[in-house]
């Protein structure tokens, strides 16, 4: 009976590769009390529809809840869904609406009588943290143990109301298995930016506190390690999300096939839909279910009023980087992320803001108030969009910073440096834009390392990505702009940095290097 219930739940749930919410805190109140929802069109783009908040909640419940859920489970999820909407009013501000109808936000389907009753029974009720709607998460199944956000999204906060702990209600269900050939895994990993002609071996290196896979070894590829979450993303994007349903798995190899045996579905942070369904069957109330999965939060009442996104305000205001007395203006960023990396948004904004302020002080220029950044889902998409080879690692087009997949940059340990490199281009282009490519790239490479010591620009301290080569000739533009290989580009970068550093060491200001 219970297995039948599990299968029914999984069939009715959308894939839990959901990109989770990033808080744009504060309640916004549209004059008409309605959400602007973007309904995805088959051929691309969105049709924007205005709908009352409780209509939206009922329709999302139809898309996200388990089939035949008891009222208490529906009501607990309704409150969670409403909280998500109120905590993320600017999620699609750049597109001219509040939330989309896909897993990037919350799935919208036709409401049923049961979902309409649950929405009305909980109308206006919201999970609160410090007086505002809390940043909440939910997934199809935690697999018997909930997870903290930072174990899924690097740099995410781990509030006390989102703990990692055993969930007896879920009880490790569902169990799943997948068999992937070496060739398919190689194809998925290469699409994610890993390089090599053969995956000689894939094996688990470590697990985190919840028992999920933390790191795996990729013998034969570069980089030669990957996180469990990034492997799940790489396989999901290329081969489908039905294969590696969570990072709670064991792994064994049979000839050229890798067999995964796991449990759970999704990231496991926050409310477990399967667990909440079982709790409702046992007679638990919606309040008891929410107290279990979000300990410490209170249920408040905000009413139907929220703040709608306005098309004329396409950027999301971010808090300025902390601490520096000479910090620049409040940074407005437009960050485009793949659906399943939305959890990285706050961390990326913090990195950009801190690097911007530090570089502005080092370069002696005004900090830009607005920055646009586009993170590509695959290396192929990066190459198609930028016209740059994957090993170029970064590109600035019409003032927008383009990045390879975060997993690729993170595995290589160059995410922060790549962002700094691109910001140098943005902040020096007004002066160096017409100089030879070696000047522009030399400046970016030079200042993307550690900042100069107090007293003036000198050689950055500590290990640098490209060595200074005394007497090296300055590379031609074509060597930097159209490199034939990663080795050729590395050599050109080293030469460009050496040429730039020599002139700085001779006493020139960076604005005068030529």
Coordinates of C-alpha atoms in Angstrom, one line a residue:
X1 CA 0.0 0.0 0.0
X2 CA 2.8 2.4 1.0
X3 CA 4.8 1.7 -2.2
X4 CA 1.6 2.4 -4.3
X5 CA 1.3 5.7 -2.5
X6 CA 5.0 6.5 -3.2
X7 CA 4.6 5.8 -6.9
X8 CA 1.5 7.9 -7.1
X9 CA 3.3 10.8 -5.3
X10 CA 6.3 10.6 -7.7
X11 CA 4.1 10.5 -10.7
X12 CA 2.3 13.6 -9.7
X13 CA 5.4 15.6 -8.6
X14 CA 7.5 17.7 -11.0
X15 CA 11.2 16.9 -11.1
X16 CA 12.8 18.4 -8.1
X17 CA 15.7 20.0 -10.0
X18 CA 14.0 23.2 -9.0
X19 CA 16.0 26.3 -8.8
X20 CA 15.3 27.4 -5.3
X21 CA 14.3 30.9 -4.1
X22 CA 16.6 33.8 -3.4
X23 CA 15.0 36.4 -1.2
X24 CA 14.2 39.8 -2.5
X25 CA 12.9 40.7 1.0
X26 CA 9.9 42.8 1.9
X27 CA 6.3 42.6 1.0
X28 CA 5.3 44.4 -2.1
X29 CA 1.8 45.5 -2.7
X30 CA 0.3 45.8 -6.2
X31 CA -2.6 48.1 -6.5
X32 CA -4.8 45.3 -7.8
X33 CA -3.5 42.6 -5.3
X34 CA -2.5 40.3 -8.1
X35 CA 0.6 38.4 -9.1
X36 CA 2.0 38.7 -12.6
X37 CA 2.8 35.2 -13.7
X38 CA 4.8 34.3 -16.8
X39 CA 3.3 31.2 -18.6
X40 CA 6.0 29.6 -20.8
X41 CA 5.0 29.4 -24.5
X42 CA 6.0 26.2 -26.4
X43 CA 8.1 28.2 -28.9
X44 CA 9.8 30.2 -26.3
X45 CA 9.0 33.3 -24.3
X46 CA 6.2 33.9 -21.9
X47 CA 2.6 35.0 -21.8
X48 CA 2.1 37.2 -18.8
X49 CA -1.1 36.6 -16.9
X50 CA -2.3 38.5 -13.8
X51 CA -3.9 36.3 -11.1
X52 CA -4.9 36.8 -7.5
X53 CA -2.5 35.4 -5.0
X54 CA -4.8 32.6 -3.7
X55 CA -5.6 31.6 -7.3
X56 CA -1.9 31.3 -7.9
X57 CA -1.4 29.2 -4.7
X58 CA -4.3 26.8 -5.7
X59 CA -2.8 26.4 -9.2
X60 CA 0.7 25.7 -7.9
X61 CA -0.6 23.2 -5.4
X62 CA -2.1 21.3 -8.4
X63 CA 1.4 21.3 -10.0
X64 CA 3.5 20.5 -6.9
X65 CA 1.5 18.5 -4.5
X66 CA 1.3 14.7 -4.3
X67 CA -1.7 13.2 -5.8
X68 CA -4.5 12.4 -3.4
X69 CA -2.8 14.3 -0.6
X70 CA -4.8 14.7 2.7
X71 CA -6.0 18.3 3.5
X72 CA -3.3 18.8 6.1
X73 CA -0.5 18.1 3.6
X74 CA -2.1 20.3 1.1
X75 CA -2.5 23.1 3.6
X76 CA 1.2 22.9 4.8
X77 CA 2.4 23.0 1.2
X78 CA 0.0 25.9 0.4
X79 CA 1.5 28.0 3.2
X80 CA 5.0 27.1 1.9
X81 CA 4.1 28.0 -1.7
X82 CA 2.6 31.3 -0.6
X83 CA 5.7 32.1 1.4
X84 CA 7.9 31.3 -1.6
X85 CA 5.9 33.8 -3.7
X86 CA 6.0 36.6 -1.1
X87 CA 9.8 36.1 -0.4
X88 CA 10.6 36.2 -4.2
X89 CA 8.7 39.1 -5.7
X90 CA 11.5 40.1 -8.1
X91 CA 12.5 36.7 -9.4
X92 CA 11.6 37.6 -13.0
X93 CA 11.6 41.4 -12.7
X94 CA 13.9 41.6 -15.8
X95 CA 11.2 39.8 -17.8
X96 CA 8.4 42.0 -16.7
X97 CA 6.6 39.7 -14.3
X98 CA 6.9 38.2 -10.8
X99 CA 7.2 34.4 -11.1
X100 CA 7.2 31.9 -14.0
X101 CA 5.2 28.7 -14.2
X102 CA 8.2 26.3 -14.5
X103 CA 10.5 24.5 -12.0
X104 CA 12.6 27.6 -12.0
X105 CA 9.9 29.1 -9.8
X106 CA 6.9 27.0 -9.0
X107 CA 4.9 24.8 -11.4
X108 CA 1.5 26.1 -12.3
X109 CA -1.3 23.8 -13.4
X110 CA -5.1 23.9 -13.5
X111 CA -6.5 24.0 -9.9
X112 CA -8.7 21.2 -8.5
X113 CA -11.4 21.5 -5.9
X114 CA -9.0 20.1 -3.3
X115 CA -6.3 22.6 -4.0
X116 CA -8.7 25.5 -4.1
X117 CA -10.0 24.5 -0.7
X118 CA -6.5 24.3 0.7
X119 CA -5.6 27.7 -0.6
X120 CA -8.7 29.3 0.8
X121 CA -8.3 27.5 4.2
X122 CA -4.9 29.0 4.6
X123 CA -5.4 32.3 2.8
X124 CA -2.9 34.9 3.8
X125 CA -0.9 32.6 6.1
X126 CA 2.9 32.8 5.6
X127 CA 6.0 31.4 7.3
X128 CA 7.8 34.3 9.0
X129 CA 11.4 34.9 10.0
X130 CA 12.4 38.1 11.7
X131 CA 9.2 39.8 10.7
X132 CA 9.4 39.0 6.9
X133 CA 8.5 36.0 4.7
X134 CA 11.1 33.3 5.2
X135 CA 13.3 31.9 2.4
X136 CA 11.9 28.4 2.2
X137 CA 12.6 25.3 0.2
X138 CA 10.8 22.1 -0.6
X139 CA 11.5 19.0 -2.6
X140 CA 9.8 15.7 -3.6
X141 CA 11.6 13.6 -1.1
X142 CA 14.5 14.1 1.3
X143 CA 15.2 10.4 1.2
X144 CA 15.0 10.1 5.0
X145 CA 17.4 12.9 5.9
X146 CA 16.9 16.6 5.3
X147 CA 19.8 18.7 4.0
X148 CA 21.2 22.2 4.8
X149 CA 21.3 24.7 1.9
X150 CA 25.1 25.1 1.7
X151 CA 25.5 21.4 0.9
X152 CA 23.5 22.0 -2.2
X153 CA 24.3 25.5 -3.2
X154 CA 27.8 26.7 -2.5
X155 CA 27.8 29.9 -0.4
X156 CA 24.2 29.6 0.6
X157 CA 23.2 30.6 4.2
X158 CA 22.2 27.8 6.6
X159 CA 19.5 29.3 8.8
X160 CA 18.6 27.4 12.0
X161 CA 15.1 26.7 10.6
X162 CA 16.6 24.6 7.8
X163 CA 18.5 21.9 9.6
X164 CA 20.0 18.6 8.4
X165 CA 18.4 15.8 10.3
X166 CA 16.8 12.4 10.0
X167 CA 13.2 12.3 8.8
X168 CA 11.4 9.2 9.9
X169 CA 8.2 10.3 8.1
X170 CA 10.0 10.0 4.7
X171 CA 11.9 6.9 5.8
X172 CA 14.3 6.8 2.9
X173 CA 11.7 6.6 0.2
X174 CA 11.6 6.3 -2.7
X175 CA 14.4 4.0 -3.6
X176 CA 15.8 4.2 -7.2
X177 CA 18.4 2.7 -9.5
X178 CA 20.1 4.0 -12.6
X179 CA 22.6 2.4 -15.0
X180 CA 24.7 4.9 -17.1
X181 CA 27.4 3.9 -19.6
X182 CA 30.9 5.3 -19.5
X183 CA 30.2 6.9 -22.8
X184 CA 27.0 8.7 -21.6
X185 CA 28.7 9.9 -18.4
X186 CA 31.6 11.2 -20.5
X187 CA 29.2 13.0 -22.8
X188 CA 27.5 14.7 -19.8
X189 CA 30.7 15.7 -18.1
X190 CA 32.2 17.1 -21.3
X191 CA 29.1 19.1 -21.9
X192 CA 29.6 20.5 -18.4
X193 CA 33.2 21.6 -19.3
X194 CA 35.3 18.6 -18.1
X195 CA 38.0 17.6 -20.6
X196 CA 39.5 14.2 -21.5
X197 CA 39.0 11.4 -24.0
X198 CA 38.0 8.7 -21.5
X199 CA 36.5 8.4 -18.1
X200 CA 38.7 5.7 -16.7
X201 CA 37.0 5.5 -13.4
X202 CA 34.3 7.3 -11.4
X203 CA 34.3 6.7 -7.6
X204 CA 33.0 8.3 -4.4
X205 CA 35.6 10.1 -2.4
X206 CA 33.6 11.5 0.5
X207 CA 30.1 12.1 1.9
X208 CA 28.7 14.9 3.9
X209 CA 27.0 14.8 7.3
X210 CA 23.6 13.7 5.9
X211 CA 25.2 10.8 4.1
X212 CA 24.9 12.3 0.6
X213 CA 27.8 12.1 -1.8
X214 CA 30.0 15.2 -1.4
X215 CA 32.9 14.5 -3.8
X216 CA 33.7 12.0 -6.5
X217 CA 36.9 11.2 -8.4
X218 CA 37.0 11.5 -12.2
X219 CA 40.1 9.5 -13.3
X220 CA 41.0 10.5 -16.8
X221 CA 39.3 13.9 -16.9
X222 CA 40.3 17.4 -15.9
X223 CA 39.4 18.7 -13.4
X224 CA 39.6 15.2 -11.8
X225 CA 37.0 15.8 -9.0
X226 CA 33.4 16.8 -9.0
X227 CA 30.8 17.4 -6.2
X228 CA 27.8 15.1 -6.0
X229 CA 25.5 17.9 -6.7
X230 CA 27.4 19.0 -9.8
X231 CA 27.4 15.5 -11.1
X232 CA 23.7 15.3 -10.7
X233 CA 23.3 18.6 -12.5
X234 CA 25.6 17.6 -15.3
X235 CA 23.8 14.3 -15.9
X236 CA 20.4 15.9 -15.5
X237 CA 21.0 18.6 -18.1
X238 CA 22.4 16.2 -20.7
X239 CA 20.8 12.8 -20.1
X240 CA 17.7 13.7 -18.1
X241 CA 16.7 14.3 -14.5
X242 CA 15.2 10.8 -14.1
X243 CA 18.7 9.1 -13.7
X244 CA 20.4 10.5 -10.6
X245 CA 17.4 11.6 -8.6
X246 CA 19.4 12.8 -5.6
X247 CA 22.9 12.7 -4.2
X248 CA 22.1 10.0 -1.7
X249 CA 23.4 7.1 -3.6
X250 CA 25.9 4.3 -3.8
X251 CA 27.9 3.6 -6.9
X252 CA 29.5 0.5 -8.4
X253 CA 31.1 -0.3 -11.8
X254 CA 30.3 -3.3 -14.0
X255 CA 32.6 -3.3 -17.0
X256 CA 31.7 0.0 -18.9
X257 CA 28.5 0.6 -17.0
X258 CA 28.1 2.6 -13.7
X259 CA 25.2 1.5 -11.5
X260 CA 23.7 4.0 -9.1
X261 CA 21.5 2.9 -6.2
X262 CA 19.9 5.7 -4.3
X263 CA 17.0 7.1 -2.4
X264 CA 15.1 10.4 -2.3
X265 CA 14.2 12.8 -5.1
X266 CA 15.6 16.3 -5.2
X267 CA 17.9 18.4 -3.0
X268 CA 16.2 17.5 0.3
X269 CA 16.3 21.0 1.8
X270 CA 13.2 22.1 3.8
X271 CA 9.8 20.5 3.5
X272 CA 9.7 16.9 2.2
X273 CA 6.5 16.5 0.2
X274 CA 6.5 12.7 0.7
X275 CA 7.2 13.0 4.4
X276 CA 4.5 15.6 4.8
X277 CA 2.0 13.3 3.1
X278 CA 2.8 10.5 5.5
X279 CA 2.5 12.8 8.4
X280 CA -1.0 13.9 7.2
X281 CA -2.0 10.2 6.9
X282 CA -0.9 9.8 10.6
X283 CA -3.3 12.6 11.6
X284 CA -0.7 15.5 12.0
X285 CA -2.0 19.0 11.3
X286 CA -0.6 21.5 8.8
X287 CA 0.9 23.5 11.7
X288 CA 2.6 20.4 13.1
X289 CA 4.0 19.5 9.7
X290 CA 5.4 22.9 9.2
X291 CA 6.9 23.0 12.7
X292 CA 8.7 19.7 11.9
X293 CA 10.3 20.9 8.6
X294 CA 10.8 24.6 9.5
X295 CA 11.6 24.6 13.2
X296 CA 11.6 28.0 14.8
X297 CA 9.5 29.8 12.1
X298 CA 6.2 31.3 13.0
X299 CA 3.0 31.5 10.9
X300 CA 1.9 35.0 10.3
X301 CA -0.8 36.7 8.3
X302 CA 0.0 39.1 5.5
X303 CA -3.2 39.1 3.6
X304 CA -3.3 39.0 -0.2
X305 CA -1.3 42.1 -0.9
X306 CA 2.2 41.6 -2.4
X307 CA 4.5 43.8 -4.4
X308 CA 4.4 43.2 -8.2
X309 CA 7.5 43.4 -10.4
X310 CA 7.5 46.4 -12.7
X311 CA 8.8 46.0 -16.3
X312 CA 10.5 49.4 -16.1
X313 CA 12.7 48.2 -13.2
X314 CA 14.6 45.2 -14.7
X315 CA 17.4 44.9 -12.1
X316 CA 17.3 43.5 -8.6
X317 CA 18.9 45.7 -6.0
X318 CA 21.6 43.9 -3.9
X319 CA 23.1 44.9 -0.6
X320 CA 26.5 46.6 -1.0
X321 CA 29.6 44.6 -0.1
X322 CA 30.2 44.7 3.6
X323 CA 32.6 46.8 5.6
X324 CA 34.8 48.9 3.4
X325 CA 34.7 52.5 4.3
X326 CA 35.2 53.5 0.7
X327 CA 32.5 51.2 -0.7
X328 CA 30.9 52.2 -4.0
X329 CA 27.3 52.9 -4.6
X330 CA 24.6 50.2 -3.9
X331 CA 25.2 47.6 -6.6
X332 CA 22.3 46.8 -8.9
X333 CA 22.9 43.5 -10.6
X334 CA 21.2 41.6 -13.4
X335 CA 22.3 38.0 -12.9
X336 CA 21.1 35.4 -15.4
X337 CA 21.5 31.8 -14.1
X338 CA 20.6 28.4 -15.3
X339 CA 17.3 27.2 -13.6
X340 CA 19.0 24.7 -11.3
X341 CA 21.7 27.2 -10.1
X342 CA 19.4 29.9 -8.9
X343 CA 20.4 29.0 -5.4
X344 CA 23.8 30.6 -6.2
X345 CA 22.4 34.1 -6.8
X346 CA 23.1 35.7 -3.4
X347 CA 26.6 34.2 -3.3
X348 CA 27.5 35.5 -6.8
X349 CA 26.1 39.0 -6.0
X350 CA 28.2 39.1 -2.9
X351 CA 31.4 38.1 -4.8
X352 CA 30.7 40.7 -7.5
X353 CA 30.0 43.5 -5.0
X354 CA 33.1 42.8 -3.0
X355 CA 35.4 42.5 -6.0
X356 CA 33.9 45.7 -7.6
X357 CA 34.6 47.8 -4.5
X358 CA 38.1 46.4 -4.0
X359 CA 39.1 46.9 -7.6
X360 CA 37.6 50.5 -7.7
X361 CA 40.0 51.4 -4.8
X362 CA 43.0 49.7 -6.4
X363 CA 42.4 51.2 -9.8
X364 CA 41.3 54.6 -8.5
X365 CA 38.1 54.7 -10.6
X366 CA 34.5 55.0 -9.8
X367 CA 32.7 51.8 -8.9
X368 CA 30.1 50.9 -11.5
X369 CA 26.6 51.1 -10.1
X370 CA 25.2 48.4 -12.4
X371 CA 26.6 45.1 -13.5
X372 CA 25.0 42.5 -15.8
X373 CA 26.3 38.9 -15.5
X374 CA 25.2 35.8 -17.5
X375 CA 26.2 32.3 -16.3
X376 CA 25.9 29.7 -19.1
X377 CA 24.4 26.2 -18.4
X378 CA 27.0 24.3 -20.5
X379 CA 30.3 25.0 -22.2
X380 CA 28.6 24.5 -25.6
X381 CA 26.1 27.2 -24.8
X382 CA 29.0 29.5 -23.7
X383 CA 30.8 29.0 -27.0
X384 CA 27.7 29.6 -29.1
X385 CA 26.8 32.7 -27.3
X386 CA 30.2 34.4 -27.0
X387 CA 32.1 33.0 -30.0
X388 CA 34.9 32.2 -27.6
X389 CA 36.4 28.8 -27.0
X390 CA 35.6 27.2 -23.7
X391 CA 39.2 27.6 -22.4
X392 CA 39.0 31.4 -22.8
X393 CA 36.9 31.0 -19.6
X394 CA 35.4 34.5 -19.7
X395 CA 34.1 37.1 -22.0
X396 CA 32.6 40.6 -21.8
X397 CA 30.0 41.4 -24.6
X398 CA 28.3 44.8 -24.7
X399 CA 29.2 45.3 -21.0
X400 CA 27.7 42.0 -19.9
X401 CA 30.0 39.5 -18.1
X402 CA 29.6 35.9 -19.5
X403 CA 30.8 33.0 -17.4
X404 CA 31.2 29.3 -18.0
X405 CA 29.1 27.0 -15.9
X406 CA 29.7 27.6 -12.2
X407 CA 30.6 24.0 -11.6
X408 CA 33.4 24.3 -14.2
X409 CA 34.8 27.5 -12.7
X410 CA 34.4 26.2 -9.1
X411 CA 36.1 22.9 -9.8
X412 CA 39.1 24.7 -11.3
X413 CA 39.2 27.1 -8.4
X414 CA 38.9 30.2 -10.6
X415 CA 35.4 31.5 -10.0
X416 CA 36.4 34.6 -8.0
X417 CA 39.4 35.3 -10.2
X418 CA 37.3 35.0 -13.4
X419 CA 34.8 37.5 -12.0
X420 CA 37.6 39.9 -11.0
X421 CA 39.2 39.5 -14.5
X422 CA 36.0 40.5 -16.2
X423 CA 35.3 43.4 -13.8
X424 CA 38.8 44.8 -14.6
X425 CA 37.8 44.9 -18.2
X426 CA 34.6 46.7 -17.5
X427 CA 36.3 49.2 -15.2
X428 CA 39.3 50.0 -17.4
X429 CA 37.8 49.8 -20.8
X430 CA 37.1 53.6 -20.9
X431 CA 40.8 54.2 -20.7
X432 CA 42.3 51.0 -22.3
X433 CA 39.6 50.1 -24.8
X434 CA 41.7 51.2 -27.8
X435 CA 45.0 49.8 -26.6
X436 CA 46.5 46.6 -27.9
X437 CA 44.9 43.4 -26.6
X438 CA 48.0 42.6 -24.5
X439 CA 47.5 45.8 -22.5
X440 CA 43.8 45.1 -21.8
X441 CA 44.4 41.5 -21.0
X442 CA 47.6 42.2 -19.1
X443 CA 45.7 44.6 -16.8
X444 CA 42.9 42.2 -16.3
X445 CA 45.3 39.3 -15.4
X446 CA 47.5 41.6 -13.2
X447 CA 44.7 43.0 -11.1
X448 CA 42.7 39.8 -11.0
X449 CA 45.4 38.4 -8.7
X450 CA 46.0 39.7 -5.1
X451 CA 45.6 43.5 -4.8
X452 CA 48.8 45.6 -4.7
X453 CA 50.3 46.3 -1.4
X454 CA 49.8 49.7 0.2
X455 CA 51.8 52.5 -1.3
X456 CA 51.3 51.9 -5.0
X457 CA 50.8 49.3 -7.6
X458 CA 53.6 46.7 -7.5
X459 CA 53.7 43.0 -8.3
X460 CA 50.9 41.2 -6.5
X461 CA 52.0 39.0 -3.6
X462 CA 51.7 35.3 -3.5
X463 CA 51.1 32.6 -6.2
X464 CA 49.8 34.0 -9.4
X465 CA 47.9 32.3 -12.3
X466 CA 50.4 33.4 -14.9
X467 CA 54.2 33.8 -14.2
X468 CA 56.0 36.9 -15.0
X469 CA 58.5 36.1 -17.8
X470 CA 61.4 38.6 -17.8
X471 CA 62.1 39.9 -21.4
X472 CA 59.1 38.1 -22.9
X473 CA 57.8 39.7 -26.1
X474 CA 54.3 41.1 -26.0
X475 CA 51.7 38.9 -27.7
X476 CA 49.9 39.9 -30.9
X477 CA 46.2 40.6 -30.7
X478 CA 45.3 37.4 -32.6
X479 CA 47.1 35.3 -30.1
X480 CA 44.8 36.6 -27.3
X481 CA 41.6 37.1 -29.2
X482 CA 41.7 33.9 -31.4
X483 CA 43.8 31.4 -29.5
X484 CA 44.3 28.0 -31.2
X485 CA 44.6 26.0 -28.0
X486 CA 44.5 26.3 -24.2
X487 CA 48.3 26.0 -24.2
X488 CA 48.7 28.9 -26.7
X489 CA 46.3 31.1 -24.7
X490 CA 48.1 30.4 -21.4
X491 CA 51.4 31.3 -23.0
X492 CA 49.9 34.5 -24.5
X493 CA 48.3 35.4 -21.1
X494 CA 51.7 34.9 -19.4
X495 CA 53.4 37.2 -21.9
X496 CA 50.7 39.8 -21.7
X497 CA 51.0 39.9 -17.9
X498 CA 54.7 40.1 -18.1
X499 CA 54.7 43.0 -20.5
X500 CA 52.1 44.9 -18.3
X501 CA 54.0 44.1 -15.1
X502 CA 57.3 45.4 -16.5
X503 CA 55.8 48.8 -17.2
X504 CA 54.1 49.0 -13.8
X505 CA 57.4 48.0 -12.1
X506 CA 59.1 50.8 -14.1
X507 CA 56.8 53.3 -12.4
X508 CA 54.0 53.8 -14.9
X509 CA 50.4 54.2 -13.9
X510 CA 48.2 51.5 -15.3
X511 CA 46.4 54.2 -17.4
X512 CA 49.7 55.0 -19.2
X513 CA 50.7 51.4 -20.2
X514 CA 50.9 51.1 -23.9

